[in-house]
Short mmCIF file of C-alpha atoms in Angstrom, two decimals:
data_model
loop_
_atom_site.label_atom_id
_atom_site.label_comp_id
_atom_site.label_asym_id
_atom_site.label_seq_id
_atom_site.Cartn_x
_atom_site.Cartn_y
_atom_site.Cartn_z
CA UNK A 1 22.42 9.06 33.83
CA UNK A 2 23.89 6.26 35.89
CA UNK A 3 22.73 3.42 33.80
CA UNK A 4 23.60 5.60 30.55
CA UNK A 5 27.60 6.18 31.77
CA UNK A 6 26.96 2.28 32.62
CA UNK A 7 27.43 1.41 29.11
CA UNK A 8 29.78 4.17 28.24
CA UNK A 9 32.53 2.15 30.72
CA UNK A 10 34.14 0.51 27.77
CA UNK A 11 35.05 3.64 26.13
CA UNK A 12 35.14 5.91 29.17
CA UNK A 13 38.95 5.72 29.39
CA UNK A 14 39.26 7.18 25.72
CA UNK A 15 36.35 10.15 26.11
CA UNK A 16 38.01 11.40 29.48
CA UNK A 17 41.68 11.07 27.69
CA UNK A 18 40.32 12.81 24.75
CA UNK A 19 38.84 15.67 26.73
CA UNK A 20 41.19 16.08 29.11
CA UNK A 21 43.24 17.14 25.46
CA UNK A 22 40.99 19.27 24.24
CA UNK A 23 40.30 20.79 27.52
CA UNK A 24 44.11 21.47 28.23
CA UNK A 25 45.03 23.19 24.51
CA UNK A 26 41.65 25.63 25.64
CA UNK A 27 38.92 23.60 23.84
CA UNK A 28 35.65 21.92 24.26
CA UNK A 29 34.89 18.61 23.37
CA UNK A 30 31.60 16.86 23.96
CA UNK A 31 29.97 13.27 23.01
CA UNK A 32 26.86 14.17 20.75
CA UNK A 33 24.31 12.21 18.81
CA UNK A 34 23.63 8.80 18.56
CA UNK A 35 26.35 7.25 20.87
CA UNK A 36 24.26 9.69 23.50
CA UNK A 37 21.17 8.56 22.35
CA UNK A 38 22.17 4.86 22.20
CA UNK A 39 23.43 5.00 26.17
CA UNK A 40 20.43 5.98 27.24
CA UNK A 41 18.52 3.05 25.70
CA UNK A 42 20.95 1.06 27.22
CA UNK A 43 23.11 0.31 24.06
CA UNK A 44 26.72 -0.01 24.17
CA UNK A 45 27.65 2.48 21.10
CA UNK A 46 29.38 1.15 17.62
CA UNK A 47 30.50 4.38 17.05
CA UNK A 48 31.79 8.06 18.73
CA UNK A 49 30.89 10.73 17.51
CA UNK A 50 32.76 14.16 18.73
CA UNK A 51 31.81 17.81 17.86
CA UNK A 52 34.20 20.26 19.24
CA UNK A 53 34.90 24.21 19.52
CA UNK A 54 38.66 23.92 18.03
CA UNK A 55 39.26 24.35 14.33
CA UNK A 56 39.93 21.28 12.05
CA UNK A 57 43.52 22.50 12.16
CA UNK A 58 43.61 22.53 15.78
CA UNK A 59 42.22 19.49 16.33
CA UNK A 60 44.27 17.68 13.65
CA UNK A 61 47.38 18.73 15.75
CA UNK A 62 45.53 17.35 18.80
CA UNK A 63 44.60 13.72 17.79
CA UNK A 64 48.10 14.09 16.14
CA UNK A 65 49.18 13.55 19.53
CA UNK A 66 47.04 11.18 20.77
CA UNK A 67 46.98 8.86 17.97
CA UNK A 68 48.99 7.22 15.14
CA UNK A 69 47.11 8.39 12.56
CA UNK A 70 45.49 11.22 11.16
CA UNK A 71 43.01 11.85 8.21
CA UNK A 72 41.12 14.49 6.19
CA UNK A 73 37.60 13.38 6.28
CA UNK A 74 36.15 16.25 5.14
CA UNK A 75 37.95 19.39 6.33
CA UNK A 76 35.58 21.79 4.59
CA UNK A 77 33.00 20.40 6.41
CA UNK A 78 35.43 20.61 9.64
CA UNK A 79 35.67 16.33 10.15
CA UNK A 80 39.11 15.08 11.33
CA UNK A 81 39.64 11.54 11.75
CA UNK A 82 42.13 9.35 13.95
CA UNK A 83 43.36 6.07 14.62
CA UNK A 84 44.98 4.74 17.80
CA UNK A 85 46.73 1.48 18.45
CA UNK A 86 48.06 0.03 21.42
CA UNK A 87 48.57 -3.28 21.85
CA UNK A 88 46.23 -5.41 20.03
CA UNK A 89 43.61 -2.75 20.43
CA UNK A 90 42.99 -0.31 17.49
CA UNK A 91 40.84 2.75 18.55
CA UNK A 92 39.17 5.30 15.61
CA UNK A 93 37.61 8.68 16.23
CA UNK A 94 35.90 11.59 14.19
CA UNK A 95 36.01 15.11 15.54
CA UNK A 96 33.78 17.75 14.05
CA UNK A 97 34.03 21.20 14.55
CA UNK A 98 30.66 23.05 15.68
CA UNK A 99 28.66 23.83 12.82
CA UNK A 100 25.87 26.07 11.74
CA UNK A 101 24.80 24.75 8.55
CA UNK A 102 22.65 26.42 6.00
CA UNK A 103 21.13 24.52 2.74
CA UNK A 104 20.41 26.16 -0.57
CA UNK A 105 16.96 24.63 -1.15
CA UNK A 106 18.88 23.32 -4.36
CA UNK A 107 21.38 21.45 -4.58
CA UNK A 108 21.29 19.77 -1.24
CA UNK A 109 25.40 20.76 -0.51
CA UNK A 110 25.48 22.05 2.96
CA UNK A 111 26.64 26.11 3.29
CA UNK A 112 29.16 25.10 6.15
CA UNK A 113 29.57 27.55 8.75
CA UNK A 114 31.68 27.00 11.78
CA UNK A 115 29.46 27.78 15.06
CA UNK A 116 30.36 29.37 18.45
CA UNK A 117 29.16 26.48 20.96
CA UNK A 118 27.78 23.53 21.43
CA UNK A 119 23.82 24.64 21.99
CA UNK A 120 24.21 26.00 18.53
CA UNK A 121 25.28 22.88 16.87
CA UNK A 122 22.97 20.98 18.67
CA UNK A 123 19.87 22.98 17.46
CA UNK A 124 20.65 21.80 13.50
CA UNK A 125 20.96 18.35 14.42
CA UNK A 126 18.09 16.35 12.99
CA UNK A 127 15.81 14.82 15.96
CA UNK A 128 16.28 15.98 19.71
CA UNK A 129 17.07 12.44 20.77
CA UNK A 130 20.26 13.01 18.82
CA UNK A 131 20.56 16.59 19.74
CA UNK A 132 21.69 15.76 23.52
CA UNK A 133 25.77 15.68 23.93
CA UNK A 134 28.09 14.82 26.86
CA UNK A 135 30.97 17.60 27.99
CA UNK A 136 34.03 15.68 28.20
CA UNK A 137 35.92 15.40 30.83
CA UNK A 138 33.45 16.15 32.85
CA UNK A 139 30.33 14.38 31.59
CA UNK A 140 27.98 16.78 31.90
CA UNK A 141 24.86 16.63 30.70
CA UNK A 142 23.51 18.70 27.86
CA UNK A 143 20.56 18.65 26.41
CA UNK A 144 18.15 22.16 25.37
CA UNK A 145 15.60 20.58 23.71
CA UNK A 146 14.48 18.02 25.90
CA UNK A 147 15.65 14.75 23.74
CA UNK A 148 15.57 12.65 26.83
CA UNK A 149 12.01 13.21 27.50
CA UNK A 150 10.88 12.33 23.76
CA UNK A 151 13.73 9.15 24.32
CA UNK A 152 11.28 8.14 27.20
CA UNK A 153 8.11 8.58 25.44
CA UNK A 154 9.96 7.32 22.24
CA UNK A 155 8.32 10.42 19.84
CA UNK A 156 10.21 11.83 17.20
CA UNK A 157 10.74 15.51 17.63
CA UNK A 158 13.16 18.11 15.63
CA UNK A 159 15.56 20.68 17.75
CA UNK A 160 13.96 23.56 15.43
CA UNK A 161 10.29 23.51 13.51
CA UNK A 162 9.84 20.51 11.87
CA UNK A 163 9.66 22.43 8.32
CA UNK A 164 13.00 24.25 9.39
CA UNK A 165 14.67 20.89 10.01
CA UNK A 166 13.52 18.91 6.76
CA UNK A 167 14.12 22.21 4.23
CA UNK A 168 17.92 22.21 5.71
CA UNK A 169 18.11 18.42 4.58
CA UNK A 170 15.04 16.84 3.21
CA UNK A 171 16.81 13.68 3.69
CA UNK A 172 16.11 14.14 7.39
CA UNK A 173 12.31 12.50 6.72
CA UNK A 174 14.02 9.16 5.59
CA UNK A 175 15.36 8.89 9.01
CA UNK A 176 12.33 9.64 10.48
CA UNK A 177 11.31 6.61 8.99
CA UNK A 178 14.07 4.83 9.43
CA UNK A 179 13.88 5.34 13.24
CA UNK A 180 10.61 4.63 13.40
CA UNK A 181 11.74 1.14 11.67
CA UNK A 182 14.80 0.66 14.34
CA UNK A 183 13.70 1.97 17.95
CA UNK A 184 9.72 1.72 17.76
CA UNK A 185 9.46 5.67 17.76
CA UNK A 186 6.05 7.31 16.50
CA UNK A 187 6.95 10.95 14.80
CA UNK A 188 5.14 14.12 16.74
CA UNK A 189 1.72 15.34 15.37
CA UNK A 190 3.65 18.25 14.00
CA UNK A 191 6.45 16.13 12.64
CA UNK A 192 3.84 13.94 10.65
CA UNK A 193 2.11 17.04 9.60
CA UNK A 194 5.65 18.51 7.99
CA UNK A 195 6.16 14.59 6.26
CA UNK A 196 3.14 14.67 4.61
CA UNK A 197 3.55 18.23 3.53
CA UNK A 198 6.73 18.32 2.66
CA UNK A 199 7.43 15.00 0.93
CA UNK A 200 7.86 16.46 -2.35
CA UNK A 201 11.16 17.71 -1.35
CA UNK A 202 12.77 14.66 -1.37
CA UNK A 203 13.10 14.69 -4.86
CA UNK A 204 16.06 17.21 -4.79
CA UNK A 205 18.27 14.45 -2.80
CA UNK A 206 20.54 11.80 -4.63
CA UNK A 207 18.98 8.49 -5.20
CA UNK A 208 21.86 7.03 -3.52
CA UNK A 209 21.35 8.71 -0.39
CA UNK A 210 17.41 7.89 -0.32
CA UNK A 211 18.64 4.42 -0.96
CA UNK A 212 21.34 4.01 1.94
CA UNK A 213 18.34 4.75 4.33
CA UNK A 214 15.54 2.98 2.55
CA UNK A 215 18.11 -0.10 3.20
CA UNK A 216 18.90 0.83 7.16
CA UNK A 217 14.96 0.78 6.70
CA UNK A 218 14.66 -2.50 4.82
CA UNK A 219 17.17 -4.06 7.61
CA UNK A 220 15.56 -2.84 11.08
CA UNK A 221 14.14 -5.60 13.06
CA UNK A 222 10.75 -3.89 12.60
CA UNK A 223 10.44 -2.55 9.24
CA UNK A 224 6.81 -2.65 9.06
CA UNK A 225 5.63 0.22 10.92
CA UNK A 226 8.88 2.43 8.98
CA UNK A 227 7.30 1.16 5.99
CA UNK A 228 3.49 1.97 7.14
CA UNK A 229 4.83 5.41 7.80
CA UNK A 230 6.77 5.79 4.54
CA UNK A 231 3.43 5.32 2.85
CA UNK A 232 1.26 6.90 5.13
CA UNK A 233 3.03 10.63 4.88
CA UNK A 234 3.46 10.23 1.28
CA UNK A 235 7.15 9.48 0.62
CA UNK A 236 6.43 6.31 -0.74
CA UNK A 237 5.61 8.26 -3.97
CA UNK A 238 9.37 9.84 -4.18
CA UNK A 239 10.84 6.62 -3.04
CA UNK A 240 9.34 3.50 -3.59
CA UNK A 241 6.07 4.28 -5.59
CA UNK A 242 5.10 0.82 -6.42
CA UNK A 243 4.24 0.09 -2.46
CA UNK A 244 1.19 2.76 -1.91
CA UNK A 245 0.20 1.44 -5.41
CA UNK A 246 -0.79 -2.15 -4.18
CA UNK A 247 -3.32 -0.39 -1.80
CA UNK A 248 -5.71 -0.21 -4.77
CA UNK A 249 -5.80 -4.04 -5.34
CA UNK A 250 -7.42 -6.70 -4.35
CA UNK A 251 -5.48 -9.87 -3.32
CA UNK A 252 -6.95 -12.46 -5.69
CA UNK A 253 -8.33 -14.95 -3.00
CA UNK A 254 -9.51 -11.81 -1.08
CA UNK A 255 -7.75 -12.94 1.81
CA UNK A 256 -6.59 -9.24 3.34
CA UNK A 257 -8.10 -5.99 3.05
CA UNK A 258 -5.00 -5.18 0.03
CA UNK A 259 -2.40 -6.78 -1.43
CA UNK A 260 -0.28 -3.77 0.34
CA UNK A 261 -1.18 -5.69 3.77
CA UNK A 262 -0.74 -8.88 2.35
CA UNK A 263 2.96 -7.76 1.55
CA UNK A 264 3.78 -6.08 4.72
CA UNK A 265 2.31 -9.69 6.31
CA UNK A 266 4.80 -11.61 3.89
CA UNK A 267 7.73 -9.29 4.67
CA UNK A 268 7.36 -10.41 8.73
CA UNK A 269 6.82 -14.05 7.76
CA UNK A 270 9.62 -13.97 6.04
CA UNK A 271 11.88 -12.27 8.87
CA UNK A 272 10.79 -14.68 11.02
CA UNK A 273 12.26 -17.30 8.59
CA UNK A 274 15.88 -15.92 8.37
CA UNK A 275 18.30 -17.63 9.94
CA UNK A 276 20.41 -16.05 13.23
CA UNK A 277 23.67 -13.55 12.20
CA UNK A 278 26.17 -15.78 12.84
CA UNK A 279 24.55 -19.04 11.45
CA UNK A 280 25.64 -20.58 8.12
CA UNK A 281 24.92 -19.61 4.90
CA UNK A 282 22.49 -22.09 3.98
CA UNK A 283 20.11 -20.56 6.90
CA UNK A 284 19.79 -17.11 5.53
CA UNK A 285 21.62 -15.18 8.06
CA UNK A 286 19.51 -12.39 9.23
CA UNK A 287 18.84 -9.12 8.55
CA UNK A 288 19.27 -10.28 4.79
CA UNK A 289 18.58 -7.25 2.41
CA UNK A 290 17.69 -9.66 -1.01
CA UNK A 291 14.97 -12.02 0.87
CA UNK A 292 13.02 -8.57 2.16
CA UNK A 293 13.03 -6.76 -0.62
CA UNK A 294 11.55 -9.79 -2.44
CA UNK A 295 9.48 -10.13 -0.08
CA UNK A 296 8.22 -6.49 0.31
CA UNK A 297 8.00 -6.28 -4.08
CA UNK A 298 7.26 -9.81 -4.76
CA UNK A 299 3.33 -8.71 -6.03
CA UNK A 300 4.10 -5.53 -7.61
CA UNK A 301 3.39 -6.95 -11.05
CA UNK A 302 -0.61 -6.97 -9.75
CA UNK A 303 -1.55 -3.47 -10.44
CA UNK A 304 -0.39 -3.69 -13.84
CA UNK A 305 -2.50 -7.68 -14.15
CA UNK A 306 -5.09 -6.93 -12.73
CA UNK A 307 -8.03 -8.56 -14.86
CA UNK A 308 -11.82 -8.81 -13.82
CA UNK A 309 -12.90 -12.14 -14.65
CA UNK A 310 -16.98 -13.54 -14.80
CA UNK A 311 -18.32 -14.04 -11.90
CA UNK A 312 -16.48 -11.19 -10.19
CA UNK A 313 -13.44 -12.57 -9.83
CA UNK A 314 -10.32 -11.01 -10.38
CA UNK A 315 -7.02 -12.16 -12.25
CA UNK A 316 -3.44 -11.69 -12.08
CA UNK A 317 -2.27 -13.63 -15.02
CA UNK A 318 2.00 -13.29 -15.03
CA UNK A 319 2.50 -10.90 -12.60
CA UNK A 320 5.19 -11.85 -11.52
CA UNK A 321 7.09 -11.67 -15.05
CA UNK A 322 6.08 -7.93 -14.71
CA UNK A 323 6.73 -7.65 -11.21
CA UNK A 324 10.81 -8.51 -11.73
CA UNK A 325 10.53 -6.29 -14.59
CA UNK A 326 9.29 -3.64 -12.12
CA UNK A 327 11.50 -4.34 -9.26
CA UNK A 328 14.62 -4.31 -11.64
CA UNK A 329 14.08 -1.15 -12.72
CA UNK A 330 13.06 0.75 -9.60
CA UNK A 331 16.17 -0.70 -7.88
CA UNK A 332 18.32 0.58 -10.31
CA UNK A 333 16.46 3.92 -10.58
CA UNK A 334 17.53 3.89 -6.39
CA UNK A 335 21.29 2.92 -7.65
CA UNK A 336 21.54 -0.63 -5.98
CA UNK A 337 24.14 -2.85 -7.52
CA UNK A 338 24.11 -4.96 -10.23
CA UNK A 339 23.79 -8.37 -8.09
CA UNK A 340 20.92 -6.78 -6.31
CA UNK A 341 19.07 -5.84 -9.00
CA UNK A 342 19.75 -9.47 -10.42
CA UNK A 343 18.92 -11.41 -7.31
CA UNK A 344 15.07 -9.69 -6.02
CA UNK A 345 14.01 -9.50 -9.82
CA UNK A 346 14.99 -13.04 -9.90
CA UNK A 347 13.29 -14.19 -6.35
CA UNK A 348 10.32 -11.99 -7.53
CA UNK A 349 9.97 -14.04 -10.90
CA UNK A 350 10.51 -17.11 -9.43
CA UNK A 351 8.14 -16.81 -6.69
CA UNK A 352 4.86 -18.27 -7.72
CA UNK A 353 6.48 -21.52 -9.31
CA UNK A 354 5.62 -23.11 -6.42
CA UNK A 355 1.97 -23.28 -6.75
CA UNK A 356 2.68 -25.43 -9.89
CA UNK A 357 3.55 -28.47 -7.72
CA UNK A 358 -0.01 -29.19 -6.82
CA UNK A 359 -0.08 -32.04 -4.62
CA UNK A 360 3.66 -33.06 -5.44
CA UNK A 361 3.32 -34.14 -9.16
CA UNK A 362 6.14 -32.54 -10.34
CA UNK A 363 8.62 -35.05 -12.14
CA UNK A 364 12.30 -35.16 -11.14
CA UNK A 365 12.85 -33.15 -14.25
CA UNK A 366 10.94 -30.03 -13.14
CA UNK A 367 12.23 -30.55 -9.50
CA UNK A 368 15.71 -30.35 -11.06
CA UNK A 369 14.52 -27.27 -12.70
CA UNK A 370 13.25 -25.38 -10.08
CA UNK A 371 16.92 -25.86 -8.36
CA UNK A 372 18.60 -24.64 -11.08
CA UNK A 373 16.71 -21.71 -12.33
CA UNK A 374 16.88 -20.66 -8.40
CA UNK A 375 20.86 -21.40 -8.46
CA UNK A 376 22.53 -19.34 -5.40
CA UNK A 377 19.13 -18.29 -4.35
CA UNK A 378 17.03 -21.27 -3.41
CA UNK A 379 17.18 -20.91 0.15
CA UNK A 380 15.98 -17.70 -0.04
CA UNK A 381 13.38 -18.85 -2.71
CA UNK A 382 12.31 -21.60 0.10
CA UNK A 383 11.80 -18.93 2.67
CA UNK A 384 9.92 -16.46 0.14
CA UNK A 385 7.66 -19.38 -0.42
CA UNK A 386 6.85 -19.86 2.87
CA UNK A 387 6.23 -16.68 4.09
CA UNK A 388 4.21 -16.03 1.13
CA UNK A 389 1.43 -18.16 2.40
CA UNK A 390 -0.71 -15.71 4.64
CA UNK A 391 -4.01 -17.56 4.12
CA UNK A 392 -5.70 -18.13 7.70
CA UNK A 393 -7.64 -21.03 6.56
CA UNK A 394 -5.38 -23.23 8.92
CA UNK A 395 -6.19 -26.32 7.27
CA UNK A 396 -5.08 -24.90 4.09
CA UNK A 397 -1.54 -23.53 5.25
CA UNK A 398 -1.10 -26.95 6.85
CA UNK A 399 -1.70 -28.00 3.55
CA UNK A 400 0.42 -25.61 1.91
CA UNK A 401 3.10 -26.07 4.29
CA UNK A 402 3.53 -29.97 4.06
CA UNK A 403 3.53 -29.58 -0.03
CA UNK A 404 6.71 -27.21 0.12
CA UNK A 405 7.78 -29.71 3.01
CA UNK A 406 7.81 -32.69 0.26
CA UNK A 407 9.09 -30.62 -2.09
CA UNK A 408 12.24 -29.85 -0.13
CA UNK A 409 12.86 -33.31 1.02
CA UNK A 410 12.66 -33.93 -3.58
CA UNK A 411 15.36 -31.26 -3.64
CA UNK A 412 17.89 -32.48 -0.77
CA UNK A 413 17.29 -35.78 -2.28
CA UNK A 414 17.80 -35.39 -5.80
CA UNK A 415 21.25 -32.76 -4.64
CA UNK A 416 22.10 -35.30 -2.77
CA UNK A 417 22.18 -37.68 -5.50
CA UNK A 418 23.21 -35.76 -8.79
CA UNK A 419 24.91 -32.80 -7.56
CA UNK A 420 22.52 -30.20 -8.69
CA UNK A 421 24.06 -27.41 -7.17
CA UNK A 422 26.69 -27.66 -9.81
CA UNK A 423 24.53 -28.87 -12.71
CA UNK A 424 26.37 -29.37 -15.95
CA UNK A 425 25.90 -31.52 -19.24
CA UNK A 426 27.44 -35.06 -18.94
CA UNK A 427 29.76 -33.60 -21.95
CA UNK A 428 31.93 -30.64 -21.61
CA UNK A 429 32.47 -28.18 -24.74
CA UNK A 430 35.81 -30.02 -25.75
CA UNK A 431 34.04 -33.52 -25.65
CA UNK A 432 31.16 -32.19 -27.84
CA UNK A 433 33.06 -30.54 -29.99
CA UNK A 434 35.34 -33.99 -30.63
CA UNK A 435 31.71 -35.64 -30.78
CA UNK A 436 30.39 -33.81 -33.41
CA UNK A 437 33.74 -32.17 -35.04
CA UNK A 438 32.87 -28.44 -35.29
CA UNK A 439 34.80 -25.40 -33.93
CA UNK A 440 33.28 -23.70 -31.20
CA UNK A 441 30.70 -21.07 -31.71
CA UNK A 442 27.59 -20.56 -31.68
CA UNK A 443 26.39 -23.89 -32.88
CA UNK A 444 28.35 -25.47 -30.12
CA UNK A 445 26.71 -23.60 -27.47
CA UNK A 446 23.23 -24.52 -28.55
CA UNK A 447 24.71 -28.75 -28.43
CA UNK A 448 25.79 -27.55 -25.11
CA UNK A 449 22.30 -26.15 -24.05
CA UNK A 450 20.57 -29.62 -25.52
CA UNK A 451 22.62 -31.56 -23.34
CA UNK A 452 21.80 -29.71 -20.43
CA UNK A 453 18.76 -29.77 -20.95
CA UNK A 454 18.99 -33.59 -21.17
CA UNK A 455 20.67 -34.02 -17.96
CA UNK A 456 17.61 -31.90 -16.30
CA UNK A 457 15.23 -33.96 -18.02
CA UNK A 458 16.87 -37.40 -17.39
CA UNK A 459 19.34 -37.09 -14.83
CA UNK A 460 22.72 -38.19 -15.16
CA UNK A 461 22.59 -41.10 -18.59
CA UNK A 462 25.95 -41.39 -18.60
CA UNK A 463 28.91 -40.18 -20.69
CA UNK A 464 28.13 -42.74 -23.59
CA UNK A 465 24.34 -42.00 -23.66
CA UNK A 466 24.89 -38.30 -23.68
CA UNK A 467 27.04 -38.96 -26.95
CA UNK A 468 24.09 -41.15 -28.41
CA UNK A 469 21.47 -38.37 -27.83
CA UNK A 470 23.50 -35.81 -28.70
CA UNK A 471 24.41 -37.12 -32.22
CA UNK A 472 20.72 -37.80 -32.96
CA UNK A 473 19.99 -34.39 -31.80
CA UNK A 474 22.29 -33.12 -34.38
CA UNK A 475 21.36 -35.26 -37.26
CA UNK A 476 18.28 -33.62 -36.81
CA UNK A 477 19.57 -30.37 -36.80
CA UNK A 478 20.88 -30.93 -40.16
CA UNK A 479 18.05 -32.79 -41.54
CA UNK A 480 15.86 -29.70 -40.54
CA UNK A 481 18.10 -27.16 -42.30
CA UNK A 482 18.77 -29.03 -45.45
#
C-alpha cells in the first residue's frame, strides 16, 4: 500500500481535494480501476478514473466548483467530465456515478442503472485487478474480490462468474487478451474455459470496438502470448480468422513447426527492429501499428497457394499478391482507415521482393524500383525484411543479412545521388505537353508514365535526352496506331 500511494504522490493533492468535495456535499468518491491497478504495479497512472455515490447532476455542480470546465460525457450513462487550470498546469477528470449495469444479450447497449455503493459497482467491473478502488479522502482500501492477490500472481479473474462477466459485455474477452498482451497475465482455468466457450459471442459487438482492442493488442510490448491466447480460446475465428488458419501450413523450407509460428517469430523480430518512441522517423519509432500488422499477416496469402510440388515439396507461388488482397479486406471488415488498409496490404505485397536480389545482381534500375514502389514505407519494408528471416541455419542468415546489408548501402547511395525519394520524370506535364503539342489527357499521362519509367531505368539523362526519347517514344506510338 505504501509503495502503491508512492506513485499516487503526483496526483495525491487533486484525489484528497476532490474527496474532501464530495465528502463535504454528503458523497462518496473513490479511485477505481486501472489507475488502482496501475499503482500497485508500480505505474504512475495516465489517467483517473472516479466512480461516485452522487448523481451526475450533483456531481456536475461539484466539479463546477472545483474546475473551469464542465462537460456531458455521457450523462445517461452517469459520466461527468472536468477540466482544471492553474497556472501552467491543466488538470482533467471523469466522475461516474455507481452503476449496476445490465446487457440485453442483443444489442450490446448497456441497461444503465444507478447503484447504491461502491461494492456493487465494483462487482460488474470486468477483471478483479480493476475491481479494487481507493475511498477518497481517506485512502482506504477496497477491494471484495481479492484483485490484489490475482495482481500478485498476475491471473486474470472476473468479480462475478466468468460467463456472467463476458454475457454483460462480450467485449470483456478482448481485454482478456489484451492484458495478457500488456502485463504478462495468464487468464484463470475457469476464465479460459468461459473464452473458449463463449467466443461466439463476440460477434454481436461492433467491429470497431473489436478493433480498438485488437490494436491496444497489436501495440503491447508482448503481443505474442495475447495473440497465442486469441487463437488458442477461439476468438481468432470472430476476429482475425486468417491467423489460426496458417496453423494448417507448412512453411515452405520447413523451417518451424507452422507458418503460424513462423509469423508470431517474425512479429518479435520485427519489434526488436523498431526504433525507440522518441527517435526520428526514419528509425520506425516504436510501438508502430503498420510494421506489426505486416508483420503478423505478411504470409496469409499461403493457405490459399499452397501447391504440392514432385518430390514432396510444397509451393507458394504469389502469395503475397493474395495475401495484400487478404489483409486489405479483413482490415477494412475491422473498420481501420483508409491509410492503414493502404500501407500493410502494401508492406505485405512488397515483402518477398527481396529474395529477387540474389547475391546483389539487381541493376540500378530495379534498385530504383524497389524505392519507389516502397515510397513512404521503405523503412518499414527494410525492417519487415529483416525480421522475416527466421531461418536458424546461421550461416545462411549471415548470408541473408549481409545481402539486404548491400542492398541498403545501393539505396542510400543511389538517394543520395538522384533524389529518389522524390522521383519524377526529367519533364514535367507542361514541358511534355510543349514537346509533343497535345492537350492534356489521357495521352499525356501515359508520355508522363514513359518518362518515368525512363528515369527509373536510366537515371537522370538529362532534360535534352528526356526530350529525344520521349519524341521517339511517341513516333512510335503513332506509327503503331496508324
Amino acid at each position: 500500500m505504501q509503495r502503491a500511494v508512492a506513485e499516487l504522490v503526483p496526483v495525491l493533492p487533486l484525489l484528497t481535494d476532490l474527496g474532501t468535495r464530495f465528502a463535504a456535499a454528503g458523497h462518496e468518491l473513490a479511485l477505481v480501476g486501472g489507475p488502482v491497478r496501475d499503482a500497485f504495479l508500480g505505474r504512475t497512472p495516465p489517467d483517473l478514473d472516479f466512480t461516485t455515490s452522487a448523481s451526475p447532476d450533483e456531481t456536475e455542480a461539484i466539479l463546477r466548483e472545483w474546475g473551469t470546465a464542465t462537460w456531458d460525457m455521457g450523462r445517461d450513462f452517469g459520466t461527468i467530465g472536468a477540466r482544471r487550470r492553474e497556472g501552467g498546469t491543466e488538470t482533467v477528470v471523469e466522475v461516474t456515478t455507481y452503476r449496476a449495469d445490465a446487457y440485453d444479450g442483443v444489442t450490446r447497449k448497456p441497461v444503465v442503472a444507478f447503484g447504491d455503493s461502491l461494492e456493487e459497482d465494483l462487482v460488474r467491473r470486468d477483471f478483479t485487478i480493476n475491481a479494487m478502488a481507493l475511498r477518497l479522502p481517506s485512502l482506504e482500501f477496497v477491494d471484495p474480490h481479492g484483485g490484489l492477490g490475482d495482481l500478485r500472481d498476475r491471473v486474470l479473474r472476473t468479480p462475478s462468474t466468468p460467463e456472467v462477466s463476458f454475457g454483460d459485455d462480450p467485449l470483456r474477452m478482448m481485454r482478456a487478451v489484451r492484458f495478457v498482451a500488456q502485463l504478462g497475465f495468464v487468464p484463470a482455468p475457469e476464465v479460459l474455459a468461459a473464452l473458449r466457450e463463449m467466443a461466439g459471442s463476440l460477434e454481436i459487438v461492433s467491429a470497431e470496438r473489436i478493433r480498438d482492442e485488437l490494436v491496444k493488442l497489436i501495440l503491447a510490448n508482448h503481443p505474442r502470448a495475447g495473440l497465442e491466447l486469441l487463437t488458442e480460446s477461439g476468438l481468432a475465428a470472430y476476429v482475425l480468422p486468417e491467423l489460426p488458419a496458417l496453423q494448417l501450413e507448412v512453411d515452405e523450407h520447413h523451417r518451424h513447426k507452422d507458418v503460424y509460428v513462423h509469423s508470431l517469430i517474425v512479429l518479435e523480430q520485427a519489434i526488436d527492429l523498431e526504433g525507440p518512441a522518441d527517435g526520428p522517423e526514419e528509425s520506425v519509432p516504436g510501438p508502430d501499428l503498420w510494421l506489426r500488422l505486416a508483420a503478423l499477416l505478411h504470409d496469409i496469402g499461403k493457405p490459399a497457394t499452397r501447391r504440392f510440388e514432385g518430390g514432396g515439396g510444397v509451393s507458394f507461388h504469389h502469395h503475397e499478391v493474395v495475401g495484400a488482397k487478404l489483409t486489405a479486406k479483413r482490415l477494412r471488415a475491422l473498420r481501420f482507415d483508409k491509410d492503414t488498409v493502404k500501407a500493410v496490404a502494401r508492406l505485405v505485397e512488397l515483402h518477398l521482393r527481396f529474395h529477387g536480389y540474389g547475391d546483389g545482381q539487381w541493376t540500378d534500375s530495379a534498385v530504383r524500383r524497389y524505392v519507389t514502389d516502397a515510397g513512404p514505407l521503405l523503412q518499414r519494408l527494410h525492417r519487415l525484411t529483416r525480421a522475416d528471416c527466421t531461418t536458424r541455419n546461421a550461416r545462411k542468415a549471415q548470408r541473408l543479412s549481409r545481402t539486404y546489408d548491400e542492398l541498403e548501402a545501393r539505396i542510400e547511395k543511389l538517394l543520395a545521388e538522384e533524389e529518389l525519394a522524390a522521383v519524377r520524370p526529367e519533364l514535367d506535364g507542361n514541358e511534355i505537353a510543349e514537346v509533343l503539342g497535345i492537350a492534356p489527357g489521357p495521352a499525356l499521362g501515359r508520355a508522363y508514365k514513359f518518362l518515368l519509367s525512363v528515369r527509373l531505368d536510366d537515371g537522370p539523362i538529362g532534360k535534352e535526352a528526356a526530350a529525344d526519347r520521349l519524341r521517339t517514344w511517341w513516333a512510335e506510338q503513332e506509327e503503331s496506331t496508324s
